[in-house]
Amino acid sequence: MNNYRSWAYIPPLEQKAVRPSWLDFKFEKDAKSLLPYGNARSYGDSCLNSEGLVIDNRSLDHFIEFDTEKGILRCESGTTFSDILALIVPQDWFLPVTPGTKFVTLGGTIANDVHGKNHHQDGSLGRHIRYFELKRSDGKKILCSPNENPEYFNATIGGLGLTGFISWAEIQLLKIPSAFIKVETTAFHGLDEFYELSEKANSKHRYSVAWLDCASGGKQFARGLFMSGDHANYDRKEKSAIREPKISIPFNFPQKVINRYTIRAFNALYFNKNKLVSAGKTTYQHYDSFFYPLDGIGNWNRIYGSQGFYQYQFVIPSSERSTMEHILNKIVDSGLGSFLAVLKEFGNLPSPGMLSFPRPGICLALDFANRGEITLKLIEELDQLVMEAGGAVYPAKDIRMSSKAFQQYFPNYEEFKTFIDPRFSSDFWRRVSGR
Amino acid sequence: MEDKPKNETIVIFGATSAVAQKLAQLHAQAGDTLILVARNKDRLNTVASDLLTRGSPQVDCLTSDFDIIQDHPSLLKIIEEKSSNISKYYFFYGILPDQKECEASWEVTHKALMTNLLSVMSLLTNIANRIEKETNRGLIVVSSVAGDRGRQSNYIYGTSKGALTIFLQGLRNRLHKSNCTVTTIKPGFIDTPMTQDFKKGALWATPEKVAQDIYKAACKGKNEVYSPSFWMVIMLVIKNIPETIFKRLNL
Ligand SMILES: Cc1cc2nc3c(=O)[nH]c(=O)nc-3n(C[C@H](O)[C@H](O)[C@H](O)COP(=O)(O)OP(=O)(O)OC[C@H]3O[C@@H](n4cnc5c(N)ncnc54)[C@H](O)[C@@H]3O)c2cc1C
Ligand SMILES: NC(=O)c1ccc[n+]([C@@H]2O[C@H](COP(=O)([O-])OP(=O)(O)OC[C@H]3O[C@@H](n4cnc5c(N)ncnc54)[C@H](OP(=O)(O)O)[C@@H]3O)[C@@H](O)[C@H]2O)c1
């Protein structure tokens, strides 16, 4: 079938797919192996299964029940965050955890146990899932919650789609006063300033995140913009003096122009413009522009051209400051760093997920244009540093980590394996399990 | 939608169709009461909970296989008992038979005509006789661009939809004096379970897009609507190819 690929466009291996419309669908008997597929916002190969079949969940998008008093929503696994927000925000509820795009499905986000800008206060998504039903290839339907079949619950959260097909899930929402976020933006220079801001903000604010310039060295090394936010009581209709910043990102660069100079120029522009517009100020932003700035730019993943790109996201313990400095230096020196990198301090609330990626520490995410060997070599070196620091790399963004690296990053690997559905597999899994 | 009355009650025949579900969501969001009719009870219940969650104050479900024509009068009676003030009747159900099978089997051909044409005519005739004395009712029926001209690759499906389109023209003409509207929808290719084995390309539309077009056309009481609208141009060209040339084409 057509158009089944992942977000980073590397490598466009042909996928065969089915797209069931009703939860009573049967798993194909003849396929070599099966893998659930959501909205393909994973960058690498964790949502791909070239040897068998992917089961596209996107027509399984019915709402089942919404308790507007308690903020409990039950829906089918293919329901997107975008559809959920359209339903719940007008009724003063919000997603308990959201990634940086709303074009993801509930099933896909559970399978990656996604985290958001509130990880330091609320942990990952898995903490807010009350129930789900797991459909296994032997015909069993397993109702999972922290109390019912907890081992399947824990294996499936962050379970990369391998433990079976999530039919529906029930999620606890967050009460909000309005659709707006009160945002404070502060410019910082150097990692020390970042750590300081982060420590202060994380005890006070629900959301915090920083944009980091990964292209500039010297005096500008590790400069960035730190943003903290909270749901606010704000009525847009009140024509108050507070403005909502509109920052457009000039992403329509011709492909050939993406090189170390334009990237450096872009980062400088972004930093300076935002510093001017919002740094040191408090603004009220609609949740769309606060959480999903990239969603407004259709297909931004295509700017890297047909070669695609690599996204790299890792977390290392907060104490490993010199490693973080070292890694950043390496990225700056390589000139391969991307437009915008995102820096975030995770908190220490544990996730139920056996293979969950978020853990206490500092997390950095960035893109590298695909320049073949030199890019891969750089990432390989970064992996080495992350391993030595006792960190982990995020499978949702990965297409290349070795089985050795994976098994070190995810120490519950052996236990997890016992919960895999025997008919389920993925391109990612065959690589990291060394099969 | 400014032309749309508030708190309507509408009926959907074939409510489990992919396009029908998206259309029903628009009515649910507008706060309308829905009466859903389809043949599969579990699927209907799935759709009903979804629509209730999306804001419909009330959703009633009825099961019926529309091919069983003798059930139509009692079905319509039950619907009438549910509400005396139905403003719109939508028809979404249909099948896409395999053309080669149709050529090999009269039964397959007959079945396609039964589902796509005869059963719709039966229901519409019954409904028309009831609403003729009332005003401001809308009948909205999904036909297809395939009914605009016969082609070797799907002319049985095309016949069922083409005949349906002509039936609707007559009905529109008849009901005009009662101030009731008949809206014929002619979609092009839609990515739904009906077409799951087809290779998809640039001409394909999503069920959401077609549902929005249908919703607008229904609220305005339009006559014939192509969806997406560019199909009007394509079909204008197709319809104007002289038959002597057309019969040689591999379409
Ligand atoms: C712009 C952008 C920003 C992002 N920001 C963040 C972020 O801030 N934090 C974060 O954590 N992630 C982030 N991500 C990654 C994204 O949230 C995850 O990759 C997410 O899992 C994608 O969901 P999806 O529905 O697209 O699923 P896919 O990518 O299609 O699939 C993801 C996994 O879910 C499995 N799966 C899908 N459906 C089911 C099901 N029904 N049952 C069982 N398993 C299933 C698949 O097998 C696969 O392993 C971002 C991605 C983008 C493109
Ligand atoms: N998809 C396209 O490309 C396309 C293009 C032009 C026009 N159309 C028309 O659009 C309409 C909607 O189709 P769709 O694309 O949404 O496909 P769909 O999802 O397959 O819907 C077809 C529906 O018809 C129902 N149905 C078929 N026979 C029935 C019967 N005898 N009794 C009761 N219900 C019956 C099916 O019910 P079950 O759920 O119980 O099977 C199903 O819900 C159809 O009239 C189709 O001809 C489609």
mmCIF file of C-alpha atoms in Angstrom, chain B residues 27-118:
data_model
loop_
_atom_site.group_PDB
_atom_site.id
_atom_site.type_symbol
_atom_site.label_atom_id
_atom_site.label_comp_id
_atom_site.label_asym_id
_atom_site.label_seq_id
_atom_site.Cartn_x
_atom_site.Cartn_y
_atom_site.Cartn_z
ATOM 1 C CA HIS B 27 -24.766 17.217 13.206
ATOM 2 C CA ALA B 28 -23.827 15.964 16.670
ATOM 3 C CA GLN B 29 -21.537 18.955 17.187
ATOM 4 C CA ALA B 30 -24.403 21.197 16.129
ATOM 5 C CA GLY B 31 -26.501 19.614 18.885
ATOM 6 C CA ASP B 32 -28.941 17.751 16.637
ATOM 7 C CA THR B 33 -30.933 14.653 17.540
ATOM 8 C CA LEU B 34 -30.055 11.652 15.427
ATOM 9 C CA ILE B 35 -31.891 8.551 14.322
ATOM 10 C CA LEU B 36 -29.416 6.068 12.917
ATOM 11 C CA VAL B 37 -30.349 3.113 10.765
ATOM 12 C CA ALA B 38 -27.938 0.383 9.660
ATOM 13 C CA ARG B 39 -27.769 -3.384 9.644
ATOM 14 C CA ASN B 40 -25.043 -4.072 12.201
ATOM 15 C CA LYS B 41 -26.094 -3.500 15.800
ATOM 16 C CA ASP B 42 -22.645 -3.476 17.421
ATOM 17 C CA ARG B 43 -21.302 -0.997 14.893
ATOM 18 C CA LEU B 44 -24.351 1.194 15.365
ATOM 19 C CA ASN B 45 -23.755 1.242 19.110
ATOM 20 C CA THR B 46 -20.141 2.249 18.553
ATOM 21 C CA VAL B 47 -21.248 5.111 16.328
ATOM 22 C CA ALA B 48 -24.012 6.146 18.729
ATOM 23 C CA SER B 49 -21.695 6.462 21.764
ATOM 24 C CA ASP B 50 -19.298 8.498 19.660
ATOM 25 C CA LEU B 51 -22.034 10.906 18.593
ATOM 26 C CA LEU B 52 -23.440 11.254 22.092
ATOM 27 C CA THR B 53 -19.947 12.107 23.332
ATOM 28 C CA ARG B 54 -19.561 14.686 20.576
ATOM 29 C CA GLY B 55 -22.639 16.570 21.707
ATOM 30 C CA SER B 56 -25.783 15.038 20.300
ATOM 31 C CA PRO B 57 -28.543 15.219 22.943
ATOM 32 C CA GLN B 58 -30.148 11.992 21.751
ATOM 33 C CA VAL B 59 -29.238 9.178 19.404
ATOM 34 C CA ASP B 60 -31.639 6.365 18.523
ATOM 35 C CA CYS B 61 -30.497 3.252 16.700
ATOM 36 C CA LEU B 62 -32.529 1.000 14.463
ATOM 37 C CA THR B 63 -31.280 -2.072 12.653
ATOM 38 C CA SER B 64 -32.431 -3.060 9.209
ATOM 39 C CA ASP B 65 -31.066 -4.704 6.104
ATOM 40 C CA PHE B 66 -32.319 -2.332 3.425
ATOM 41 C CA ASP B 67 -32.437 -5.078 0.812
ATOM 42 C CA ILE B 68 -35.481 -6.471 2.602
ATOM 43 C CA ILE B 69 -37.968 -4.159 0.982
ATOM 44 C CA GLN B 70 -41.041 -5.565 2.685
ATOM 45 C CA ASP B 71 -39.652 -4.267 5.998
ATOM 46 C CA HIS B 72 -39.558 -0.670 4.797
ATOM 47 C CA PRO B 73 -43.095 0.415 5.792
ATOM 48 C CA SER B 74 -42.708 -0.863 9.349
ATOM 49 C CA LEU B 75 -39.229 0.639 9.604
ATOM 50 C CA LEU B 76 -40.538 4.039 8.554
ATOM 51 C CA LYS B 77 -43.396 3.729 10.988
ATOM 52 C CA ILE B 78 -40.978 3.178 13.863
ATOM 53 C CA ILE B 79 -38.956 6.164 12.731
ATOM 54 C CA GLU B 80 -42.072 8.283 12.621
ATOM 55 C CA GLU B 81 -42.958 7.211 16.137
ATOM 56 C CA LYS B 82 -39.534 8.347 17.321
ATOM 57 C CA SER B 83 -40.083 11.859 16.029
ATOM 58 C CA SER B 84 -42.808 13.727 14.235
ATOM 59 C CA ASN B 85 -40.505 16.494 13.155
ATOM 60 C CA ILE B 86 -37.723 15.050 11.055
ATOM 61 C CA SER B 87 -36.084 17.701 8.919
ATOM 62 C CA LYS B 88 -33.527 15.691 6.934
ATOM 63 C CA TYR B 89 -33.268 12.151 5.641
ATOM 64 C CA TYR B 90 -29.799 11.071 4.519
ATOM 65 C CA PHE B 91 -29.012 8.016 2.395
ATOM 66 C CA PHE B 92 -25.469 6.741 2.610
ATOM 67 C CA TYR B 93 -25.541 2.993 2.239
ATOM 68 C CA GLY B 94 -24.314 1.293 -0.880
ATOM 69 C CA ILE B 95 -22.074 -1.412 -2.253
ATOM 70 C CA LEU B 96 -19.393 -1.440 -4.922
ATOM 71 C CA PRO B 97 -19.724 -4.759 -6.747
ATOM 72 C CA ASP B 98 -16.934 -6.306 -8.759
ATOM 73 C CA GLN B 99 -17.692 -5.555 -12.404
ATOM 74 C CA LYS B 100 -16.343 -8.877 -13.669
ATOM 75 C CA GLU B 101 -18.496 -10.767 -11.182
ATOM 76 C CA CYS B 102 -21.502 -8.777 -12.323
ATOM 77 C CA GLU B 103 -20.833 -9.787 -15.917
ATOM 78 C CA ALA B 104 -20.589 -13.425 -14.918
ATOM 79 C CA SER B 105 -23.584 -13.494 -12.609
ATOM 80 C CA TRP B 106 -27.006 -11.920 -12.894
ATOM 81 C CA GLU B 107 -27.444 -12.441 -9.179
ATOM 82 C CA VAL B 108 -24.508 -10.195 -8.349
ATOM 83 C CA THR B 109 -25.806 -7.550 -10.753
ATOM 84 C CA HIS B 110 -29.285 -7.774 -9.305
ATOM 85 C CA LYS B 111 -27.968 -7.514 -5.770
ATOM 86 C CA ALA B 112 -26.095 -4.297 -6.636
ATOM 87 C CA LEU B 113 -29.217 -2.786 -8.188
ATOM 88 C CA MET B 114 -31.241 -3.905 -5.191
ATOM 89 C CA THR B 115 -28.992 -2.240 -2.619
ATOM 90 C CA ASN B 116 -27.910 0.868 -4.473
ATOM 91 C CA LEU B 117 -31.095 1.622 -6.397
ATOM 92 C CA LEU B 118 -34.298 -0.312 -5.743
#
